[in-house]
């Protein structure tokens, strides 16, 4: 009897544990977790932001909204100023409620986008913009896997792109003429060599594809799409991971879940010393870098937060060393309080003539090493006053700066993540101007090349191996013929087809490239055929809907008319001074790029509307 009672208790306990697990899974990981506000800064926590933004776009749509969705990798994030493009389109289409949204994350390849298509379409886009760059295809991976020799063995002849385009279907790999001409080999030996090389090529392609679909982000962001698109390439662990992620949100989001909790706690119970991107108030003077470093001079609105809590800054060891060698003490800081007229133009006003001789109040202090609090309530006890006509501002001037190799410029102190804000900043699509943007734009070509060499091409520095691999890949692929069988290109065709079947127009853009890196492969046959591939993928004429031969969802194949698409090649659009690195645009570069693509978006909107009108007339007849 006692034994039966224990067994019954154990069964009840197990049932309660199962119920508790499912309750946590449903309540916390499917619901409560997403009630926490997204306080990630611009370009922070890419996978978490992708998830929160995809959920927001799916569940929130304005009345009569015409939604333009920008998708892609960090190329899309750094290239398109969504608010600027939205303003342009609203002026051209005043009768439409045009909203430009973005759904992107760092490292998003065409294979990611194919897996994410269900989530993309769930946001109900009326038009999709896809800026892409060869770097999105992870072309450095075959070099790192040392598989280029297997992909392009001498025994094989990979058909040129024009052979693919001329054929009714994808032709098989063919034996090269050189191999046929070798009289010292018997036919059987030739066939054996060919088959062996073909198997090695397929194995190399499989390893390449396996790497491209192996990221945790697939499980977190689109487990169903991951399995549906790539189940033939997935191993048992990946298949089981996808199934578990579809069944249990706690398993799916276990890597994302700590992010919003950490941000929420850090923004309220810490000083914001550890962060990636600055999210505080606007900074005048020399501005502030993306990582929160000031220049010699900087200025801030004297907010109630600063008057109440002061300003927390980091004085690095390099700045201390520079000050010690120059002055024999720590760096000196002049702080000036001044009334600024017209707060609506605060950023431009803060950048005006430095008012060290035009202060209401001023003070000097010597900084010490590490993080320290500048006690503004004690230094300036009178409360800051603000009105619609004027506000108080604080101007800071250091007597010493230090040279930073990663930024290749002179820097001062570092501000906290949310400096000057009364409340943490929630994620905003708006991108802010930073110190690097002004710095690079002002450089001559010679100065920029020196900066680029120091920041980007110093491959011996720690963490620079990836940039080195990208350069090697560009130079290596310039020697090859374009190969449409590499994993990224079939995925791109599927993305185009999925959007087309959903009647969503596509603007496909070959994004700008830094002239320095474009020199390595921009004139090659590979690059030109890559652009030709993109052009044909969008539309052969750019005037009518293309017809694709691609598998239909039911497994059959045949011709199908898709929604209209346009292709724009902007590879040579910008001078080198408008790039951070090989392909990420500065703020000013993004302004030019956004203005450049605006007319193409407008034409595609009109073309799409004309097609819809034509379909309505046909159906009426």
XYZ file of C-alpha atoms in Angstrom:
621
model
C 0.000 0.000 0.000
C 2.813 2.357 0.941
C 4.650 1.467 -2.261
C 1.574 2.263 -4.358
C 1.236 5.567 -2.526
C 4.843 6.494 -3.326
C 4.345 5.567 -6.972
C 1.183 7.653 -7.126
C 3.016 10.579 -5.520
C 5.857 10.253 -8.034
C 3.408 10.229 -10.945
C 1.626 13.306 -9.586
C 4.940 15.072 -9.047
C 6.022 14.273 -12.599
C 2.723 15.548 -13.980
C 3.027 18.775 -11.990
C 6.588 19.239 -13.250
C 5.396 18.777 -16.829
C 2.553 21.250 -16.266
C 4.970 23.722 -14.658
C 7.404 23.388 -17.576
C 4.693 24.024 -20.166
C 3.359 26.945 -18.119
C 6.822 28.538 -18.025
C 7.323 27.807 -21.711
C 4.025 29.433 -22.692
C 3.793 32.273 -20.184
C 7.422 33.383 -20.059
C 9.042 32.464 -23.369
C 6.028 32.939 -25.643
C 4.473 35.955 -23.925
C 6.106 37.800 -21.003
C 9.569 37.865 -22.573
C 8.247 39.944 -25.465
C 6.490 42.439 -23.212
C 9.876 43.798 -22.115
C 10.638 46.914 -24.211
C 13.389 46.558 -26.793
C 16.066 48.893 -25.414
C 18.846 47.716 -27.711
C 20.735 50.542 -29.384
C 20.990 50.929 -33.144
C 23.084 47.998 -34.485
C 23.077 46.173 -31.104
C 21.894 42.601 -30.373
C 20.932 41.814 -33.995
C 19.081 38.515 -33.494
C 17.045 39.761 -30.542
C 16.079 42.889 -32.425
C 15.165 40.912 -35.541
C 12.781 38.788 -33.471
C 11.162 41.708 -31.651
C 10.827 43.746 -34.832
C 9.368 40.835 -36.806
C 6.752 40.370 -34.072
C 5.978 44.083 -33.981
C 5.593 44.364 -37.749
C 3.376 41.288 -37.883
C 0.996 42.572 -35.201
C 1.046 46.308 -35.936
C 0.060 47.898 -39.203
C -1.338 51.388 -39.679
C -4.641 51.903 -41.420
C -4.188 52.045 -45.197
C -0.435 51.627 -44.743
C 1.693 50.996 -47.817
C 4.579 49.090 -46.286
C 8.019 49.188 -47.872
C 10.228 46.610 -46.173
C 14.032 46.770 -46.337
C 15.596 43.326 -45.813
C 19.152 42.069 -45.709
C 22.315 41.990 -43.658
C 24.202 44.866 -42.048
C 24.513 46.108 -45.646
C 20.801 46.984 -45.477
C 21.170 48.453 -41.987
C 24.013 50.788 -42.947
C 22.807 51.675 -46.456
C 19.185 52.802 -46.141
C 17.990 55.694 -43.975
C 14.407 54.561 -43.541
C 13.043 57.882 -42.288
C 14.667 59.775 -45.188
C 13.323 57.330 -47.787
C 9.898 57.435 -46.169
C 9.800 61.242 -46.394
C 10.790 61.096 -50.078
C 8.079 58.574 -50.930
C 5.416 60.413 -48.944
C 6.109 63.555 -50.961
C 5.683 61.596 -54.204
C 2.633 59.654 -53.018
C 0.717 62.046 -50.739
C -2.436 59.943 -51.040
C -0.687 56.875 -49.590
C 0.336 56.190 -46.035
C 3.844 55.038 -47.000
C 5.884 53.554 -44.163
C 9.429 52.264 -44.630
C 10.398 49.487 -42.218
C 13.464 47.311 -41.885
C 14.037 43.640 -41.036
C 17.716 42.774 -41.012
C 20.500 41.356 -38.939
C 24.253 41.059 -39.043
C 25.493 38.302 -41.359
C 22.156 37.619 -43.049
C 22.950 35.590 -46.181
C 20.591 34.715 -49.051
C 20.197 31.302 -47.394
C 18.967 33.008 -44.226
C 16.500 35.085 -46.206
C 15.108 32.011 -47.938
C 14.522 30.370 -44.541
C 12.969 33.590 -43.187
C 10.535 34.093 -46.079
C 7.499 33.023 -44.078
C 8.325 35.598 -41.407
C 9.020 38.266 -44.023
C 5.660 37.670 -45.685
C 3.932 37.642 -42.277
C 4.844 41.342 -41.969
C 2.600 41.982 -45.020
C 5.036 44.029 -47.123
C 3.715 45.801 -50.195
C 7.230 46.124 -51.619
C 10.614 44.709 -50.600
C 14.010 46.392 -50.990
C 16.995 44.035 -50.825
C 20.445 45.672 -50.891
C 23.053 42.945 -51.170
C 26.808 42.651 -51.621
C 29.094 39.727 -52.521
C 30.229 39.710 -48.884
C 26.740 38.419 -47.968
C 27.557 35.145 -49.719
C 30.407 34.322 -47.305
C 32.772 33.772 -50.220
C 35.728 33.513 -47.855
C 34.495 30.167 -46.521
C 35.704 27.902 -49.385
C 39.167 29.426 -48.932
C 39.091 28.772 -45.189
C 37.873 25.219 -45.849
C 40.673 24.841 -48.422
C 38.156 23.504 -50.930
C 38.767 25.749 -53.947
C 40.802 22.982 -55.567
C 37.884 20.576 -55.181
C 35.330 23.060 -56.475
C 37.383 23.834 -59.579
C 39.535 20.796 -60.275
C 41.308 20.727 -63.671
C 39.289 17.633 -64.614
C 36.096 19.692 -64.505
C 34.742 22.450 -66.659
C 32.173 24.571 -64.822
C 29.919 26.177 -67.445
C 30.067 29.934 -67.716
C 27.042 31.924 -66.655
C 25.968 32.546 -70.233
C 25.859 28.755 -70.769
C 23.393 28.517 -67.908
C 21.281 31.372 -69.230
C 21.222 29.934 -72.753
C 20.201 26.450 -71.608
C 16.619 25.401 -70.967
C 17.751 23.847 -67.702
C 20.866 23.736 -65.605
C 23.447 21.734 -67.596
C 25.589 19.098 -65.972
C 29.270 19.647 -65.254
C 31.186 18.620 -68.375
C 34.602 17.153 -68.866
C 37.115 19.693 -70.144
C 38.448 19.578 -73.691
C 41.985 19.365 -72.318
C 41.148 16.143 -70.541
C 39.595 14.625 -73.662
C 42.723 15.476 -75.636
C 45.024 13.567 -73.336
C 45.837 10.469 -75.351
C 47.773 8.751 -72.577
C 44.618 7.961 -70.615
C 42.094 5.327 -71.491
C 38.444 6.295 -71.701
C 37.659 4.412 -68.501
C 40.427 6.222 -66.655
C 39.171 9.554 -67.909
C 35.667 8.750 -66.761
C 36.972 7.640 -63.358
C 38.945 10.856 -62.945
C 35.929 12.889 -63.959
C 33.543 11.094 -61.611
C 35.999 11.390 -58.730
C 36.443 15.123 -59.346
C 32.676 15.543 -59.631
C 32.131 13.782 -56.294
C 34.779 15.932 -54.639
C 33.154 19.087 -56.008
C 29.762 18.007 -54.697
C 31.286 17.230 -51.306
C 32.884 20.693 -51.227
C 29.556 22.316 -52.157
C 27.838 20.325 -49.393
C 30.409 21.440 -46.802
C 29.986 25.031 -47.932
C 26.191 24.808 -47.692
C 26.406 23.001 -44.350
C 28.423 25.869 -42.915
C 26.013 28.486 -44.266
C 22.969 26.832 -42.637
C 24.602 25.931 -39.314
C 24.079 29.153 -37.334
C 22.025 29.226 -34.125
C 20.025 32.114 -35.576
C 18.149 29.694 -37.854
C 16.820 27.830 -34.819
C 15.993 31.059 -32.981
C 14.385 33.038 -35.783
C 12.846 30.529 -38.210
C 13.120 26.849 -37.208
C 10.289 25.784 -39.518
C 11.686 27.668 -42.502
C 15.145 26.305 -41.707
C 13.978 22.705 -41.796
C 11.648 23.173 -44.753
C 14.302 24.775 -46.944
C 17.387 22.780 -45.975
C 16.325 19.440 -44.481
C 18.322 17.588 -47.143
C 21.517 19.318 -45.966
C 20.847 19.087 -42.219
C 22.376 16.452 -39.969
C 20.472 14.656 -37.225
C 21.442 17.192 -34.552
C 20.181 20.085 -36.672
C 16.923 18.329 -37.506
C 16.258 17.523 -33.854
C 17.184 21.098 -32.897
C 14.683 22.498 -35.414
C 11.921 20.188 -34.168
C 12.577 21.067 -30.521
C 12.599 24.779 -31.363
C 9.229 24.481 -33.070
C 7.789 22.628 -30.068
C 9.327 24.537 -27.148
C 9.869 28.294 -27.027
C 12.181 27.883 -24.027
C 14.561 25.868 -26.194
C 14.167 28.153 -29.203
C 14.843 31.408 -27.351
C 17.299 30.244 -24.704
C 20.114 32.327 -26.221
C 17.924 35.394 -26.839
C 16.101 35.442 -23.497
C 18.973 36.900 -21.415
C 19.340 39.910 -23.753
C 16.201 41.937 -22.876
C 16.556 41.065 -19.188
C 20.198 42.185 -19.164
C 19.390 45.397 -21.030
C 16.479 46.187 -18.723
C 18.560 45.683 -15.577
C 21.692 47.404 -16.930
C 19.735 50.461 -18.018
C 18.229 50.888 -14.561
C 20.683 49.513 -12.033
C 24.111 50.071 -13.576
C 25.979 53.100 -14.888
C 26.053 51.857 -18.491
C 29.810 51.346 -18.677
C 29.757 48.144 -20.749
C 28.117 48.546 -24.154
C 28.706 48.357 -27.885
C 26.910 51.391 -29.343
C 26.253 54.798 -27.821
C 22.553 55.566 -27.215
C 22.680 58.783 -25.183
C 21.657 62.340 -26.009
C 22.982 64.161 -29.067
C 26.576 65.326 -28.689
C 27.886 68.524 -30.262
C 31.407 69.773 -30.866
C 33.547 66.961 -32.229
C 30.528 64.684 -31.727
C 30.943 61.147 -30.401
C 31.994 57.882 -32.046
C 29.652 54.940 -32.427
C 31.368 53.403 -29.386
C 30.833 56.510 -27.254
C 34.278 58.185 -27.426
C 34.466 61.974 -27.553
C 37.009 64.166 -29.259
C 38.915 67.069 -27.731
C 35.718 69.134 -27.512
C 32.167 67.993 -26.960
C 28.930 69.466 -25.689
C 25.704 68.183 -24.165
C 22.312 69.666 -23.317
C 22.332 70.315 -19.556
C 19.387 68.015 -18.882
C 17.709 67.461 -15.528
C 19.317 64.035 -15.492
C 22.818 65.525 -15.720
C 22.032 68.146 -13.079
C 20.674 65.495 -10.757
C 23.159 62.642 -11.275
C 26.218 64.213 -12.921
C 28.186 62.847 -15.854
C 30.050 59.552 -15.678
C 33.072 59.300 -18.032
C 35.903 56.866 -18.673
C 39.479 58.122 -18.766
C 41.567 55.425 -20.497
C 45.156 54.604 -19.622
C 46.283 55.933 -23.020
C 44.858 59.369 -22.220
C 46.525 59.355 -18.802
C 49.885 58.485 -20.375
C 49.540 61.258 -22.968
C 48.684 63.808 -20.253
C 51.496 62.669 -17.962
C 54.085 62.992 -20.712
C 52.726 66.411 -21.751
C 51.761 68.034 -18.440
C 53.129 65.787 -15.715
C 49.585 65.217 -14.389
C 46.231 63.804 -15.416
C 44.244 65.322 -18.305
C 42.631 68.671 -17.593
C 38.998 69.379 -18.403
C 37.343 72.779 -18.849
C 33.558 72.777 -18.359
C 31.537 75.772 -19.524
C 27.838 76.382 -18.969
C 26.149 78.516 -21.585
C 22.660 79.469 -22.682
C 21.796 78.208 -26.175
C 19.032 79.814 -28.207
C 16.679 77.862 -30.472
C 16.733 74.357 -28.926
C 15.181 72.949 -32.109
C 18.620 73.404 -33.709
C 20.539 72.116 -30.710
C 22.960 69.923 -32.677
C 24.033 72.689 -35.031
C 24.165 75.250 -32.202
C 26.373 73.016 -30.098
C 28.838 72.785 -32.976
C 29.323 76.557 -33.232
C 32.319 78.632 -32.071
C 33.691 77.180 -28.868
C 32.513 79.508 -26.075
C 35.372 79.208 -23.557
C 35.350 83.011 -23.313
C 31.553 83.294 -23.337
C 30.411 81.251 -20.333
C 27.837 81.970 -17.682
C 29.798 79.660 -15.397
C 32.975 77.655 -15.925
C 35.242 75.375 -13.957
C 38.407 73.369 -14.460
C 39.296 69.976 -13.073
C 41.923 67.245 -13.434
C 40.693 63.771 -14.332
C 42.054 60.505 -12.975
C 42.370 57.055 -14.525
C 39.310 54.835 -15.073
C 35.621 55.641 -14.763
C 34.809 58.695 -12.681
C 31.848 60.896 -11.850
C 31.914 64.565 -12.808
C 29.830 66.034 -9.985
C 27.800 68.539 -11.993
C 25.263 69.263 -9.195
C 28.129 70.550 -7.042
C 29.953 72.345 -9.845
C 26.768 74.008 -11.144
C 24.246 74.076 -8.294
C 21.736 76.259 -10.124
C 19.147 74.083 -11.872
C 19.172 73.899 -15.635
C 16.328 75.773 -17.312
C 14.716 74.868 -20.592
C 12.038 76.465 -22.716
C 10.887 76.416 -26.306
C 13.226 79.355 -27.035
C 16.415 78.331 -25.237
C 18.151 75.782 -23.062
C 21.286 75.384 -20.988
C 24.193 73.493 -22.524
C 27.490 72.219 -21.161
C 30.681 72.561 -23.185
C 33.654 70.333 -22.362
C 37.233 70.872 -23.549
C 40.132 68.498 -22.823
C 43.730 69.708 -22.804
C 44.974 66.289 -23.964
C 43.847 63.574 -26.368
C 45.307 60.214 -27.363
C 45.687 58.449 -30.709
C 43.478 55.374 -31.112
C 44.675 52.830 -33.675
C 41.257 51.155 -34.206
C 39.676 54.536 -35.055
C 42.863 56.029 -36.548
C 42.159 59.396 -34.930
C 42.612 61.263 -31.652
C 40.035 60.643 -28.931
C 39.207 61.924 -25.462
C 36.954 60.287 -22.872
C 34.143 57.753 -23.179
C 30.555 58.504 -22.194
C 28.125 56.017 -20.696
C 25.620 54.245 -22.918
C 22.621 56.461 -22.066
C 24.497 59.649 -21.161
C 22.152 62.539 -20.387
C 18.925 60.584 -20.865
C 16.204 60.573 -18.233
C 15.016 57.168 -19.473
C 16.748 54.470 -21.545
C 16.359 54.826 -25.263
C 14.134 52.222 -26.876
C 15.162 50.876 -30.262
C 14.655 53.399 -33.035
C 15.137 52.943 -36.771
C 16.621 56.452 -36.853
C 20.375 56.508 -37.380
C 22.427 59.301 -35.836
C 25.409 61.180 -37.211
C 28.659 60.191 -35.500
C 32.230 61.478 -35.322
C 33.520 59.009 -37.917
C 31.044 60.296 -40.501
C 32.368 63.852 -40.318
C 35.960 62.681 -40.032
C 36.051 60.504 -43.143
C 34.086 62.945 -45.303
C 36.632 65.683 -44.579
C 39.622 63.501 -45.548
C 41.490 63.848 -48.805
C 41.967 60.612 -50.744
C 45.518 60.319 -49.400
C 44.376 60.849 -45.810
C 41.556 58.350 -46.178
C 43.839 55.685 -47.646
C 46.225 56.131 -44.708
C 43.303 55.831 -42.293
C 41.957 52.784 -44.155
C 45.337 51.078 -44.022
C 45.560 51.705 -40.281
C 41.974 50.751 -39.415
C 41.191 47.943 -41.857
C 44.301 46.528 -43.525
C 46.454 46.104 -40.408
C 45.702 42.396 -40.413
C 48.278 41.581 -37.749
C 46.048 43.232 -35.142
C 43.868 40.993 -33.013
C 40.391 40.449 -34.464
C 41.344 41.457 -38.014
C 41.482 37.929 -39.460
C 37.954 38.144 -40.872
C 38.726 41.322 -42.822
C 41.878 39.681 -44.109
C 39.885 36.624 -45.224
C 37.437 38.861 -47.096
C 40.264 40.547 -48.987
C 41.797 37.186 -49.891
C 38.390 35.946 -51.066
C 37.814 38.964 -53.317
C 41.229 38.542 -54.914
C 40.793 34.777 -55.323
C 37.309 34.889 -56.825
C 38.489 37.509 -59.314
C 40.493 34.682 -60.905
C 37.473 32.357 -61.228
C 34.473 32.215 -63.514
C 31.149 32.995 -61.872
C 29.594 29.780 -60.560
C 25.772 29.864 -60.176
C 25.817 26.494 -58.388
C 27.318 27.978 -55.212
C 24.738 27.790 -52.380
C 23.836 31.492 -52.241
C 22.574 31.771 -55.814
C 19.821 29.109 -55.832
C 18.691 30.619 -52.513
C 18.442 34.042 -54.178
C 16.290 32.577 -56.945
C 13.987 31.035 -54.351
C 13.658 34.359 -52.528
C 12.762 36.086 -55.788
C 10.233 33.374 -56.621
C 8.636 33.367 -53.154
C 8.176 37.137 -53.192
C 6.897 37.033 -56.758
C 4.325 34.344 -56.002
C 3.143 36.403 -53.021
C 2.672 39.352 -55.418
C 5.315 41.421 -53.599
C 7.475 43.585 -55.921
C 11.227 43.464 -55.321
C 13.899 46.124 -55.719
C 17.180 44.206 -55.837
C 20.269 46.369 -55.360
C 23.927 45.586 -55.839
C 25.139 47.794 -53.010
C 28.006 50.296 -53.239
C 31.542 49.069 -52.626
C 34.536 51.014 -51.406
C 36.703 51.862 -54.452
C 39.705 50.502 -52.542
C 38.252 46.996 -52.248
C 36.442 47.183 -55.592
C 39.865 47.483 -57.240
C 40.621 43.929 -56.128
C 37.860 42.293 -58.193
C 35.473 44.874 -59.657
C 36.700 44.511 -63.259
C 36.846 40.716 -63.184
C 34.734 38.348 -65.263
C 33.421 36.916 -61.988
C 32.044 40.254 -60.785
C 30.541 41.239 -64.123
C 28.781 37.880 -64.448
C 27.602 38.156 -60.838
C 25.917 41.463 -61.725
C 24.474 39.828 -64.851
C 23.032 37.071 -62.661
C 21.333 39.638 -60.403
C 20.004 41.514 -63.425
C 18.484 38.377 -64.936
C 17.104 37.317 -61.566
C 15.166 40.559 -61.269
C 14.032 41.053 -64.850
C 15.584 40.762 -68.271
C 14.091 44.050 -69.411
C 13.154 45.796 -66.149
C 9.864 46.660 -67.843
C 7.709 43.562 -67.390
C 7.293 40.686 -64.971
C 9.920 37.990 -65.561
C 9.092 34.336 -66.108
C 10.976 31.818 -63.978
C 11.558 28.113 -64.419
C 11.642 27.005 -60.813
C 9.952 24.386 -58.682
C 6.454 25.273 -57.522
C 5.381 24.700 -53.905
C 3.595 21.475 -54.920
C 6.848 20.058 -56.281
C 6.021 20.527 -59.949
C 8.008 22.808 -62.195
C 6.986 25.174 -64.907
C 6.771 28.773 -65.963
C 5.095 31.207 -63.622
C 4.614 34.944 -63.921
C 5.882 36.776 -60.864
C 5.344 40.216 -59.384
C 7.490 42.943 -60.982
C 11.073 43.516 -59.938
C 13.835 45.966 -60.698
C 17.600 45.700 -60.406
C 19.909 48.625 -59.629
C 23.700 48.407 -59.752
C 25.253 51.013 -57.429
C 28.723 49.511 -57.027
C 30.512 52.716 -58.151
C 28.090 55.208 -56.636
C 30.258 56.573 -53.806
C 33.733 57.909 -53.136
C 35.871 56.055 -50.612
C 35.292 58.776 -47.999
C 31.687 57.554 -47.636
C 32.643 54.099 -46.324
C 33.609 52.797 -42.888
C 35.260 49.706 -44.379
C 34.857 47.613 -47.543
C 31.089 47.969 -47.867
C 29.443 49.631 -44.808
C 28.318 53.177 -45.607
C 28.870 56.192 -43.415
C 25.887 58.374 -42.562
C 26.613 60.696 -45.488
C 27.048 57.715 -47.808
C 23.686 56.364 -46.669
C 22.101 59.750 -47.435
C 23.372 59.645 -51.026
C 22.432 55.989 -51.474
C 18.921 56.536 -50.077
C 18.357 59.490 -52.412
C 19.670 57.440 -55.332
C 17.280 54.512 -54.846
C 14.234 56.689 -54.092
C 13.216 57.156 -57.759
C 13.607 53.409 -58.402
C 11.321 52.607 -55.472
C 8.783 55.138 -56.747
C 8.850 53.663 -60.272
C 8.359 50.166 -58.883
C 5.400 51.347 -56.788
C 3.805 52.844 -59.910
C 4.583 49.753 -61.983
C 3.076 47.531 -59.326
C -0.040 49.703 -59.171
C -0.389 49.585 -62.977
C -0.099 45.792 -62.928
C -2.753 45.557 -60.223
C -5.038 47.813 -62.258
C -4.486 45.649 -65.326
C -5.350 42.511 -63.395
C -8.520 44.151 -62.098
C -9.577 45.046 -65.645
C -8.811 41.524 -66.898
C -10.828 39.949 -64.102
C -13.716 42.316 -64.803
C -13.710 41.313 -68.464
